Amino acid sequence: MIIINVLNIIAPIAIAVFLIGVGVRLGRFAWALATRRRFRGVSPTFEHAPRRLGFFEALHAVLFGPIKHFYKRANPTWGRGYLYYHIAIITEVTGYTISALIVFAHIIFGKPVPDVALHMEESFNYTPANLLALIFGNGESLQSHFLFGDFAPYFVGITWIAVGFAVVGNLHLMVTLLRKRSGAVVADIDQAARGIRTPGRLPWDRLLVRSIIFCIIWTELFARLNLVHGIVYVHALLGLALFTLLPFTYLFHMIYNFIAVYYAVQRRMERTIA
């Protein structure tokens, strides 16, 4: 298949671009943290200072506060899509990460892996295309049995639920985006903001990324249902494209999100955010 040769050629280039992009972005982020002046909380005489929050209360406020207090009210369609999509993406990315670790462990210890193209249970086909088909095709019978053994049916069942959330969530987000309501306020946030509306926008990077994700979801469905022979390689190619774009688009928040959440929690604990 031509797409297998394409994957074998571009995969090393894509990984190199990804690593360079992540290195530059994280380097700039680290420099900004090292040179910023640290704010040590509010003055004790500050009038109506926000109350100090415990760690778990602050974490809950950071993770769920924005969608409850703003997104869900300002743009309900986008808010639902945001929630469903993130349930799916967290589950899927976790599954891909575990799959990649298992595959690389087999390579390190020189153990055989399946050959997806030939449907062989054991081979030493360590080519990028085959490894990507193992990782991104972890919901298919051959790959899931290799990766998770007796736990495979449970893994596939859990990720089927995630795929369902992904379909529903991404359709919500695509509709919102194509109607130019991304970032728009289309409903009342609260009584004080009653009647206030703001127009949305159609940013090219979100349209590109959302379209790739849309295709990734449907190629995974077709691969799991064995509807199109070899579509797992298309699925892997799209996943690799998204992986390469990650440092250069808004998707970079998937990497620095853990750091951002940590500092957001600290700010709430220090009472710098009401």
PDB file of C-alpha atoms in Angstrom:
ATOM      1  CA  MET A   1       0.000   0.000   0.000  1.00  0.00           C
ATOM      2  CA  ILE A   2       1.294   3.446  -0.929  1.00  0.00           C
ATOM      3  CA  ILE A   3       0.144   4.970   2.355  1.00  0.00           C
ATOM      4  CA  ILE A   4       2.411   2.584   4.290  1.00  0.00           C
ATOM      5  CA  ASN A   5       5.433   3.874   2.359  1.00  0.00           C
ATOM      6  CA  VAL A   6       4.293   7.462   2.941  1.00  0.00           C
ATOM      7  CA  LEU A   7       4.013   6.858   6.695  1.00  0.00           C
ATOM      8  CA  ASN A   8       7.463   5.262   6.828  1.00  0.00           C
ATOM      9  CA  ILE A   9       8.986   8.309   5.119  1.00  0.00           C
ATOM     10  CA  ILE A  10       7.227  11.159   6.909  1.00  0.00           C
ATOM     11  CA  ALA A  11       6.944   9.725  10.440  1.00  0.00           C
ATOM     12  CA  PRO A  12      10.582  10.486  11.446  1.00  0.00           C
ATOM     13  CA  ILE A  13      10.299  13.995   9.944  1.00  0.00           C
ATOM     14  CA  ALA A  14       7.014  14.624  11.768  1.00  0.00           C
ATOM     15  CA  ILE A  15       8.455  13.485  15.103  1.00  0.00           C
ATOM     16  CA  ALA A  16      11.508  15.729  14.631  1.00  0.00           C
ATOM     17  CA  VAL A  17       9.285  18.750  13.825  1.00  0.00           C
ATOM     18  CA  PHE A  18       7.136  17.967  16.865  1.00  0.00           C
ATOM     19  CA  LEU A  19      10.135  17.747  19.213  1.00  0.00           C
ATOM     20  CA  ILE A  20      11.654  20.990  17.888  1.00  0.00           C
ATOM     21  CA  GLY A  21       8.320  22.810  18.188  1.00  0.00           C
ATOM     22  CA  VAL A  22       7.667  21.554  21.710  1.00  0.00           C
ATOM     23  CA  GLY A  23      11.222  22.425  22.754  1.00  0.00           C
ATOM     24  CA  VAL A  24      10.896  26.001  21.515  1.00  0.00           C
ATOM     25  CA  ARG A  25       7.454  26.529  23.077  1.00  0.00           C
ATOM     26  CA  LEU A  26       8.404  25.018  26.438  1.00  0.00           C
ATOM     27  CA  GLY A  27      11.684  26.956  26.422  1.00  0.00           C
ATOM     28  CA  ARG A  28       9.803  30.236  25.978  1.00  0.00           C
ATOM     29  CA  PHE A  29       7.336  29.203  28.664  1.00  0.00           C
ATOM     30  CA  ALA A  30      10.123  28.318  31.111  1.00  0.00           C
ATOM     31  CA  TRP A  31      11.886  31.650  30.423  1.00  0.00           C
ATOM     32  CA  ALA A  32       8.684  33.561  31.091  1.00  0.00           C
ATOM     33  CA  LEU A  33       8.222  31.749  34.416  1.00  0.00           C
ATOM     34  CA  ALA A  34      11.839  32.312  35.439  1.00  0.00           C
ATOM     35  CA  THR A  35      11.786  36.050  34.759  1.00  0.00           C
ATOM     36  CA  ARG A  36       8.316  36.993  36.023  1.00  0.00           C
ATOM     37  CA  ARG A  37       7.809  38.717  39.331  1.00  0.00           C
ATOM     38  CA  ARG A  38       6.049  36.443  41.788  1.00  0.00           C
ATOM     39  CA  PHE A  39       2.872  37.879  43.285  1.00  0.00           C
ATOM     40  CA  ARG A  40       2.620  36.702  46.871  1.00  0.00           C
ATOM     41  CA  GLY A  41      -1.120  36.912  47.370  1.00  0.00           C
ATOM     42  CA  VAL A  42      -3.501  39.709  48.273  1.00  0.00           C
ATOM     43  CA  SER A  43      -2.857  42.320  50.921  1.00  0.00           C
ATOM     44  CA  PRO A  44      -4.429  41.370  54.290  1.00  0.00           C
ATOM     45  CA  THR A  45      -6.140  44.768  54.284  1.00  0.00           C
ATOM     46  CA  PHE A  46      -7.654  44.264  50.825  1.00  0.00           C
ATOM     47  CA  GLU A  47     -11.399  44.883  51.023  1.00  0.00           C
ATOM     48  CA  HIS A  48     -13.622  41.925  50.114  1.00  0.00           C
ATOM     49  CA  ALA A  49     -10.641  39.681  49.421  1.00  0.00           C
ATOM     50  CA  PRO A  50     -11.605  36.265  48.011  1.00  0.00           C
ATOM     51  CA  ARG A  51     -11.521  33.539  50.623  1.00  0.00           C
ATOM     52  CA  ARG A  52      -8.628  31.111  50.681  1.00  0.00           C
ATOM     53  CA  LEU A  53      -9.405  27.770  49.038  1.00  0.00           C
ATOM     54  CA  GLY A  54      -8.028  24.341  49.883  1.00  0.00           C
ATOM     55  CA  PHE A  55      -6.194  22.390  47.198  1.00  0.00           C
ATOM     56  CA  PHE A  56      -9.066  20.142  46.062  1.00  0.00           C
ATOM     57  CA  GLU A  57     -11.614  22.967  46.209  1.00  0.00           C
ATOM     58  CA  ALA A  58      -9.279  25.133  44.140  1.00  0.00           C
ATOM     59  CA  LEU A  59      -8.691  22.294  41.661  1.00  0.00           C
ATOM     60  CA  HIS A  60     -12.443  21.794  41.263  1.00  0.00           C
ATOM     61  CA  ALA A  61     -12.905  25.523  40.681  1.00  0.00           C
ATOM     62  CA  VAL A  62     -10.187  25.567  38.014  1.00  0.00           C
ATOM     63  CA  LEU A  63     -11.414  22.481  36.125  1.00  0.00           C
ATOM     64  CA  PHE A  64     -15.176  22.945  36.324  1.00  0.00           C
ATOM     65  CA  GLY A  65     -15.707  26.606  37.166  1.00  0.00           C
ATOM     66  CA  PRO A  66     -15.301  28.050  33.636  1.00  0.00           C
ATOM     67  CA  ILE A  67     -17.734  25.673  31.954  1.00  0.00           C
ATOM     68  CA  LYS A  68     -20.354  26.001  34.719  1.00  0.00           C
ATOM     69  CA  HIS A  69     -20.157  29.751  35.103  1.00  0.00           C
ATOM     70  CA  PHE A  70     -19.437  30.865  31.525  1.00  0.00           C
ATOM     71  CA  TYR A  71     -19.342  28.406  28.619  1.00  0.00           C
ATOM     72  CA  LYS A  72     -22.493  26.497  29.571  1.00  0.00           C
ATOM     73  CA  ARG A  73     -24.434  29.755  29.866  1.00  0.00           C
ATOM     74  CA  ALA A  74     -22.848  31.863  27.128  1.00  0.00           C
ATOM     75  CA  ASN A  75     -22.923  29.247  24.353  1.00  0.00           C
ATOM     76  CA  PRO A  76     -24.827  26.065  25.342  1.00  0.00           C
ATOM     77  CA  THR A  77     -24.120  24.127  22.121  1.00  0.00           C
ATOM     78  CA  TRP A  78     -20.403  24.802  22.352  1.00  0.00           C
ATOM     79  CA  GLY A  79     -20.455  24.097  26.101  1.00  0.00           C
ATOM     80  CA  ARG A  80     -21.999  20.640  25.620  1.00  0.00           C
ATOM     81  CA  GLY A  81     -19.575  19.833  22.813  1.00  0.00           C
ATOM     82  CA  TYR A  82     -16.647  21.013  24.931  1.00  0.00           C
ATOM     83  CA  LEU A  83     -17.670  18.722  27.793  1.00  0.00           C
ATOM     84  CA  TYR A  84     -18.383  15.608  25.678  1.00  0.00           C
ATOM     85  CA  TYR A  85     -15.305  16.087  23.514  1.00  0.00           C
ATOM     86  CA  HIS A  86     -12.959  16.424  26.478  1.00  0.00           C
ATOM     87  CA  ILE A  87     -14.351  13.286  28.112  1.00  0.00           C
ATOM     88  CA  ALA A  88     -13.542  11.495  24.859  1.00  0.00           C
ATOM     89  CA  ILE A  89     -10.151  13.037  24.168  1.00  0.00           C
ATOM     90  CA  ILE A  90      -8.820  12.414  27.673  1.00  0.00           C
ATOM     91  CA  THR A  91      -9.862   8.752  27.422  1.00  0.00           C
ATOM     92  CA  GLU A  92      -8.509   8.333  23.899  1.00  0.00           C
ATOM     93  CA  VAL A  93      -5.172  10.054  24.529  1.00  0.00           C
ATOM     94  CA  THR A  94      -4.698   7.968  27.677  1.00  0.00           C
ATOM     95  CA  GLY A  95      -5.335   4.824  25.625  1.00  0.00           C
ATOM     96  CA  TYR A  96      -2.903   5.886  22.893  1.00  0.00           C
ATOM     97  CA  THR A  97      -0.250   6.739  25.477  1.00  0.00           C
ATOM     98  CA  ILE A  98      -0.557   3.368  27.235  1.00  0.00           C
ATOM     99  CA  SER A  99      -0.491   1.617  23.857  1.00  0.00           C
ATOM    100  CA  ALA A 100       2.661   3.498  22.807  1.00  0.00           C
ATOM    101  CA  LEU A 101       4.425   2.598  26.064  1.00  0.00           C
ATOM    102  CA  ILE A 102       3.567  -1.096  25.610  1.00  0.00           C
ATOM    103  CA  VAL A 103       4.744  -1.086  21.978  1.00  0.00           C
ATOM    104  CA  PHE A 104       8.035   0.669  22.809  1.00  0.00           C
ATOM    105  CA  ALA A 105       8.632  -1.721  25.722  1.00  0.00           C
ATOM    106  CA  HIS A 106       8.421  -4.622  23.269  1.00  0.00           C
ATOM    107  CA  ILE A 107      10.911  -2.897  20.977  1.00  0.00           C
ATOM    108  CA  ILE A 108      13.363  -2.166  23.790  1.00  0.00           C
ATOM    109  CA  PHE A 109      13.331  -5.790  24.949  1.00  0.00           C
ATOM    110  CA  GLY A 110      13.428  -7.138  21.396  1.00  0.00           C
ATOM    111  CA  LYS A 111      10.045  -8.856  21.592  1.00  0.00           C
ATOM    112  CA  PRO A 112       7.844  -9.511  18.565  1.00  0.00           C
ATOM    113  CA  VAL A 113       4.888  -7.304  17.641  1.00  0.00           C
ATOM    114  CA  PRO A 114       1.997  -8.006  15.266  1.00  0.00           C
ATOM    115  CA  ASP A 115       2.238  -7.114  11.589  1.00  0.00           C
ATOM    116  CA  VAL A 116      -1.017  -5.261  10.944  1.00  0.00           C
ATOM    117  CA  ALA A 117      -0.810  -5.298   7.131  1.00  0.00           C
ATOM    118  CA  LEU A 118      -0.245  -9.067   6.995  1.00  0.00           C
ATOM    119  CA  HIS A 119      -2.474  -9.719  10.020  1.00  0.00           C
ATOM    120  CA  MET A 120       0.305 -11.736  11.685  1.00  0.00           C
ATOM    121  CA  GLU A 121       0.263 -12.034  15.475  1.00  0.00           C
ATOM    122  CA  GLU A 122       4.078 -12.097  15.750  1.00  0.00           C
ATOM    123  CA  SER A 123       6.684 -10.318  13.666  1.00  0.00           C
ATOM    124  CA  PHE A 124       9.617  -7.993  14.023  1.00  0.00           C
ATOM    125  CA  ASN A 125       8.127  -5.331  11.811  1.00  0.00           C
ATOM    126  CA  TYR A 126       9.319  -2.234  13.669  1.00  0.00           C
ATOM    127  CA  THR A 127       8.641   0.132  10.753  1.00  0.00           C
ATOM    128  CA  PRO A 128       6.957   3.438  11.662  1.00  0.00           C
ATOM    129  CA  ALA A 129       3.804   2.575   9.699  1.00  0.00           C
ATOM    130  CA  ASN A 130       3.292  -0.695  11.543  1.00  0.00           C
ATOM    131  CA  LEU A 131       4.000   0.833  14.949  1.00  0.00           C
ATOM    132  CA  LEU A 132       1.562   3.674  14.271  1.00  0.00           C
ATOM    133  CA  ALA A 133      -1.074   1.160  13.149  1.00  0.00           C
ATOM    134  CA  LEU A 134      -0.594  -0.708  16.427  1.00  0.00           C
ATOM    135  CA  ILE A 135      -0.924   2.427  18.550  1.00  0.00           C
ATOM    136  CA  PHE A 136      -3.717   4.236  16.708  1.00  0.00           C
ATOM    137  CA  GLY A 137      -5.555   1.002  15.908  1.00  0.00           C
ATOM    138  CA  ASN A 138      -5.684  -0.145  19.528  1.00  0.00           C
ATOM    139  CA  GLY A 139      -9.459  -0.670  19.290  1.00  0.00           C
ATOM    140  CA  GLU A 140      -9.174  -3.370  16.611  1.00  0.00           C
ATOM    141  CA  SER A 141      -9.116  -7.054  17.535  1.00  0.00           C
ATOM    142  CA  LEU A 142      -5.510  -7.906  16.559  1.00  0.00           C
ATOM    143  CA  GLN A 143      -3.979  -4.823  18.152  1.00  0.00           C
ATOM    144  CA  SER A 144      -6.119  -4.772  21.284  1.00  0.00           C
ATOM    145  CA  HIS A 145      -5.402  -8.451  22.039  1.00  0.00           C
ATOM    146  CA  PHE A 146      -1.656  -7.838  21.629  1.00  0.00           C
ATOM    147  CA  LEU A 147      -1.690  -4.694  23.769  1.00  0.00           C
ATOM    148  CA  PHE A 148      -4.059  -5.671  26.568  1.00  0.00           C
ATOM    149  CA  GLY A 149      -4.463  -9.428  26.496  1.00  0.00           C
ATOM    150  CA  ASP A 150      -7.440 -10.614  28.560  1.00  0.00           C
ATOM    151  CA  PHE A 151      -8.299  -6.992  29.393  1.00  0.00           C
ATOM    152  CA  ALA A 152      -8.817  -6.196  25.687  1.00  0.00           C
ATOM    153  CA  PRO A 153     -12.646  -6.566  25.662  1.00  0.00           C
ATOM    154  CA  TYR A 154     -12.918  -4.137  28.596  1.00  0.00           C
ATOM    155  CA  PHE A 155     -10.544  -1.653  26.973  1.00  0.00           C
ATOM    156  CA  VAL A 156     -12.460  -1.791  23.694  1.00  0.00           C
ATOM    157  CA  GLY A 157     -15.770  -1.367  25.528  1.00  0.00           C
ATOM    158  CA  ILE A 158     -14.531   1.669  27.455  1.00  0.00           C
ATOM    159  CA  THR A 159     -13.079   3.295  24.366  1.00  0.00           C
ATOM    160  CA  TRP A 160     -16.283   2.614  22.394  1.00  0.00           C
ATOM    161  CA  ILE A 161     -18.036   4.837  24.918  1.00  0.00           C
ATOM    162  CA  ALA A 162     -15.309   7.445  24.392  1.00  0.00           C
ATOM    163  CA  VAL A 163     -15.777   7.248  20.613  1.00  0.00           C
ATOM    164  CA  GLY A 164     -19.498   7.897  21.103  1.00  0.00           C
ATOM    165  CA  PHE A 165     -18.743  10.973  23.183  1.00  0.00           C
ATOM    166  CA  ALA A 166     -16.221  12.060  20.544  1.00  0.00           C
ATOM    167  CA  VAL A 167     -18.785  11.832  17.722  1.00  0.00           C
ATOM    168  CA  VAL A 168     -21.447  13.783  19.616  1.00  0.00           C
ATOM    169  CA  GLY A 169     -19.024  16.339  21.074  1.00  0.00           C
ATOM    170  CA  ASN A 170     -17.172  17.005  17.848  1.00  0.00           C
ATOM    171  CA  LEU A 171     -20.433  17.430  15.901  1.00  0.00           C
ATOM    172  CA  HIS A 172     -21.479  20.078  18.436  1.00  0.00           C
ATOM    173  CA  LEU A 173     -18.145  21.871  18.052  1.00  0.00           C
ATOM    174  CA  MET A 174     -18.127  21.623  14.236  1.00  0.00           C
ATOM    175  CA  VAL A 175     -21.646  23.064  13.996  1.00  0.00           C
ATOM    176  CA  THR A 176     -20.664  25.914  16.315  1.00  0.00           C
ATOM    177  CA  LEU A 177     -17.498  26.601  14.349  1.00  0.00           C
ATOM    178  CA  LEU A 178     -19.099  26.517  10.900  1.00  0.00           C
ATOM    179  CA  ARG A 179     -21.854  28.868  12.083  1.00  0.00           C
ATOM    180  CA  LYS A 180     -19.079  31.286  13.169  1.00  0.00           C
ATOM    181  CA  ARG A 181     -20.133  30.995  16.790  1.00  0.00           C
ATOM    182  CA  SER A 182     -16.782  29.926  18.165  1.00  0.00           C
ATOM    183  CA  GLY A 183     -16.085  32.298  21.047  1.00  0.00           C
ATOM    184  CA  ALA A 184     -19.512  33.910  20.705  1.00  0.00           C
ATOM    185  CA  VAL A 185     -21.892  34.834  23.514  1.00  0.00           C
ATOM    186  CA  VAL A 186     -25.334  33.795  22.266  1.00  0.00           C
ATOM    187  CA  ALA A 187     -27.251  33.593  25.564  1.00  0.00           C
ATOM    188  CA  ASP A 188     -27.436  35.404  28.901  1.00  0.00           C
ATOM    189  CA  ILE A 189     -24.508  34.655  31.195  1.00  0.00           C
ATOM    190  CA  ASP A 190     -26.207  36.115  34.259  1.00  0.00           C
ATOM    191  CA  GLN A 191     -28.641  38.853  35.215  1.00  0.00           C
ATOM    192  CA  ALA A 192     -25.967  41.556  35.129  1.00  0.00           C
ATOM    193  CA  ALA A 193     -24.993  40.603  31.552  1.00  0.00           C
ATOM    194  CA  ARG A 194     -28.554  40.165  30.361  1.00  0.00           C
ATOM    195  CA  GLY A 195     -28.930  40.928  26.659  1.00  0.00           C
ATOM    196  CA  ILE A 196     -25.182  41.228  25.996  1.00  0.00           C
ATOM    197  CA  ARG A 197     -24.077  39.356  22.860  1.00  0.00           C
ATOM    198  CA  THR A 198     -20.720  39.098  21.117  1.00  0.00           C
ATOM    199  CA  PRO A 199     -20.064  37.757  17.605  1.00  0.00           C
ATOM    200  CA  GLY A 200     -18.049  34.613  17.034  1.00  0.00           C
ATOM    201  CA  ARG A 201     -15.252  33.935  14.592  1.00  0.00           C
ATOM    202  CA  LEU A 202     -13.945  31.258  12.229  1.00  0.00           C
ATOM    203  CA  PRO A 203     -10.195  30.938  12.948  1.00  0.00           C
ATOM    204  CA  TRP A 204      -8.301  28.929  10.353  1.00  0.00           C
ATOM    205  CA  ASP A 205      -6.321  26.893  12.887  1.00  0.00           C
ATOM    206  CA  ARG A 206      -9.444  25.711  14.711  1.00  0.00           C
ATOM    207  CA  LEU A 207     -11.154  24.862  11.425  1.00  0.00           C
ATOM    208  CA  LEU A 208      -8.117  22.867  10.270  1.00  0.00           C
ATOM    209  CA  VAL A 209      -7.659  21.017  13.561  1.00  0.00           C
ATOM    210  CA  ARG A 210     -11.370  20.377  14.021  1.00  0.00           C
ATOM    211  CA  SER A 211     -11.631  18.978  10.467  1.00  0.00           C
ATOM    212  CA  ILE A 212      -8.688  16.625  11.058  1.00  0.00           C
ATOM    213  CA  ILE A 213     -10.201  15.450  14.347  1.00  0.00           C
ATOM    214  CA  PHE A 214     -13.555  14.940  12.610  1.00  0.00           C
ATOM    215  CA  CYS A 215     -11.853  12.679  10.041  1.00  0.00           C
ATOM    216  CA  ILE A 216      -9.863  10.877  12.751  1.00  0.00           C
ATOM    217  CA  ILE A 217     -13.064   9.980  14.606  1.00  0.00           C
ATOM    218  CA  TRP A 218     -14.784   8.583  11.511  1.00  0.00           C
ATOM    219  CA  THR A 219     -11.745   6.649  10.274  1.00  0.00           C
ATOM    220  CA  GLU A 220     -11.517   5.053  13.730  1.00  0.00           C
ATOM    221  CA  LEU A 221     -15.176   4.060  13.493  1.00  0.00           C
ATOM    222  CA  PHE A 222     -14.631   2.524  10.039  1.00  0.00           C
ATOM    223  CA  ALA A 223     -11.496   0.718  11.254  1.00  0.00           C
ATOM    224  CA  ARG A 224     -13.206  -0.723  14.334  1.00  0.00           C
ATOM    225  CA  LEU A 225     -16.155  -1.923  12.263  1.00  0.00           C
ATOM    226  CA  ASN A 226     -13.861  -3.358   9.530  1.00  0.00           C
ATOM    227  CA  LEU A 227     -15.738  -1.404   6.881  1.00  0.00           C
ATOM    228  CA  VAL A 228     -12.732  -0.238   4.855  1.00  0.00           C
ATOM    229  CA  HIS A 229      -9.605  -2.361   4.445  1.00  0.00           C
ATOM    230  CA  GLY A 230      -6.404  -0.580   5.515  1.00  0.00           C
ATOM    231  CA  ILE A 231      -8.157   2.528   6.796  1.00  0.00           C
ATOM    232  CA  VAL A 232      -6.208   2.196  10.039  1.00  0.00           C
ATOM    233  CA  TYR A 233      -3.239   3.646   8.127  1.00  0.00           C
ATOM    234  CA  VAL A 234      -5.317   6.667   7.099  1.00  0.00           C
ATOM    235  CA  HIS A 235      -6.326   6.986  10.745  1.00  0.00           C
ATOM    236  CA  ALA A 236      -2.650   6.815  11.762  1.00  0.00           C
ATOM    237  CA  LEU A 237      -1.649   9.372   9.101  1.00  0.00           C
ATOM    238  CA  LEU A 238      -4.277  11.832  10.339  1.00  0.00           C
ATOM    239  CA  GLY A 239      -3.174  11.235  13.937  1.00  0.00           C
ATOM    240  CA  LEU A 240       0.431  11.887  12.923  1.00  0.00           C
ATOM    241  CA  ALA A 241      -0.624  15.120  11.180  1.00  0.00           C
ATOM    242  CA  LEU A 242      -2.387  16.294  14.337  1.00  0.00           C
ATOM    243  CA  PHE A 243       0.645  15.276  16.404  1.00  0.00           C
ATOM    244  CA  THR A 244       2.895  17.390  14.153  1.00  0.00           C
ATOM    245  CA  LEU A 245       0.610  20.436  14.307  1.00  0.00           C
ATOM    246  CA  LEU A 246       0.290  20.278  18.087  1.00  0.00           C
ATOM    247  CA  PRO A 247       3.179  22.646  18.986  1.00  0.00           C
ATOM    248  CA  PHE A 248       2.053  25.249  16.418  1.00  0.00           C
ATOM    249  CA  THR A 249      -1.682  25.502  17.129  1.00  0.00           C
ATOM    250  CA  TYR A 250      -3.993  25.961  20.101  1.00  0.00           C
ATOM    251  CA  LEU A 251      -3.620  22.198  20.739  1.00  0.00           C
ATOM    252  CA  PHE A 252      -0.381  22.968  22.569  1.00  0.00           C
ATOM    253  CA  HIS A 253      -2.518  23.410  25.686  1.00  0.00           C
ATOM    254  CA  MET A 254      -2.570  19.591  25.888  1.00  0.00           C
ATOM    255  CA  ILE A 255       1.111  19.748  26.873  1.00  0.00           C
ATOM    256  CA  TYR A 256       1.279  22.797  29.097  1.00  0.00           C
ATOM    257  CA  ASN A 257      -2.193  22.289  30.549  1.00  0.00           C
ATOM    258  CA  PHE A 258      -0.814  20.413  33.556  1.00  0.00           C
ATOM    259  CA  ILE A 259       1.521  23.310  34.327  1.00  0.00           C
ATOM    260  CA  ALA A 260      -1.226  25.870  33.714  1.00  0.00           C
ATOM    261  CA  VAL A 261      -3.642  24.018  36.008  1.00  0.00           C
ATOM    262  CA  TYR A 262      -0.998  23.867  38.740  1.00  0.00           C
ATOM    263  CA  TYR A 263      -0.416  27.628  38.660  1.00  0.00           C
ATOM    264  CA  ALA A 264      -4.148  28.367  38.392  1.00  0.00           C
ATOM    265  CA  VAL A 265      -4.754  26.279  41.515  1.00  0.00           C
ATOM    266  CA  GLN A 266      -1.927  28.074  43.313  1.00  0.00           C
ATOM    267  CA  ARG A 267      -3.385  31.470  42.421  1.00  0.00           C
ATOM    268  CA  ARG A 268      -6.744  30.499  43.840  1.00  0.00           C
ATOM    269  CA  MET A 269      -5.160  29.134  46.988  1.00  0.00           C
ATOM    270  CA  GLU A 270      -3.232  32.387  47.385  1.00  0.00           C
ATOM    271  CA  ARG A 271      -6.466  34.351  46.854  1.00  0.00           C
ATOM    272  CA  THR A 272      -5.273  36.177  43.742  1.00  0.00           C
ATOM    273  CA  ILE A 273      -8.375  34.999  41.827  1.00  0.00           C
ATOM    274  CA  ALA A 274     -11.898  35.454  43.176  1.00  0.00           C
TER     275      ALA A 274
END
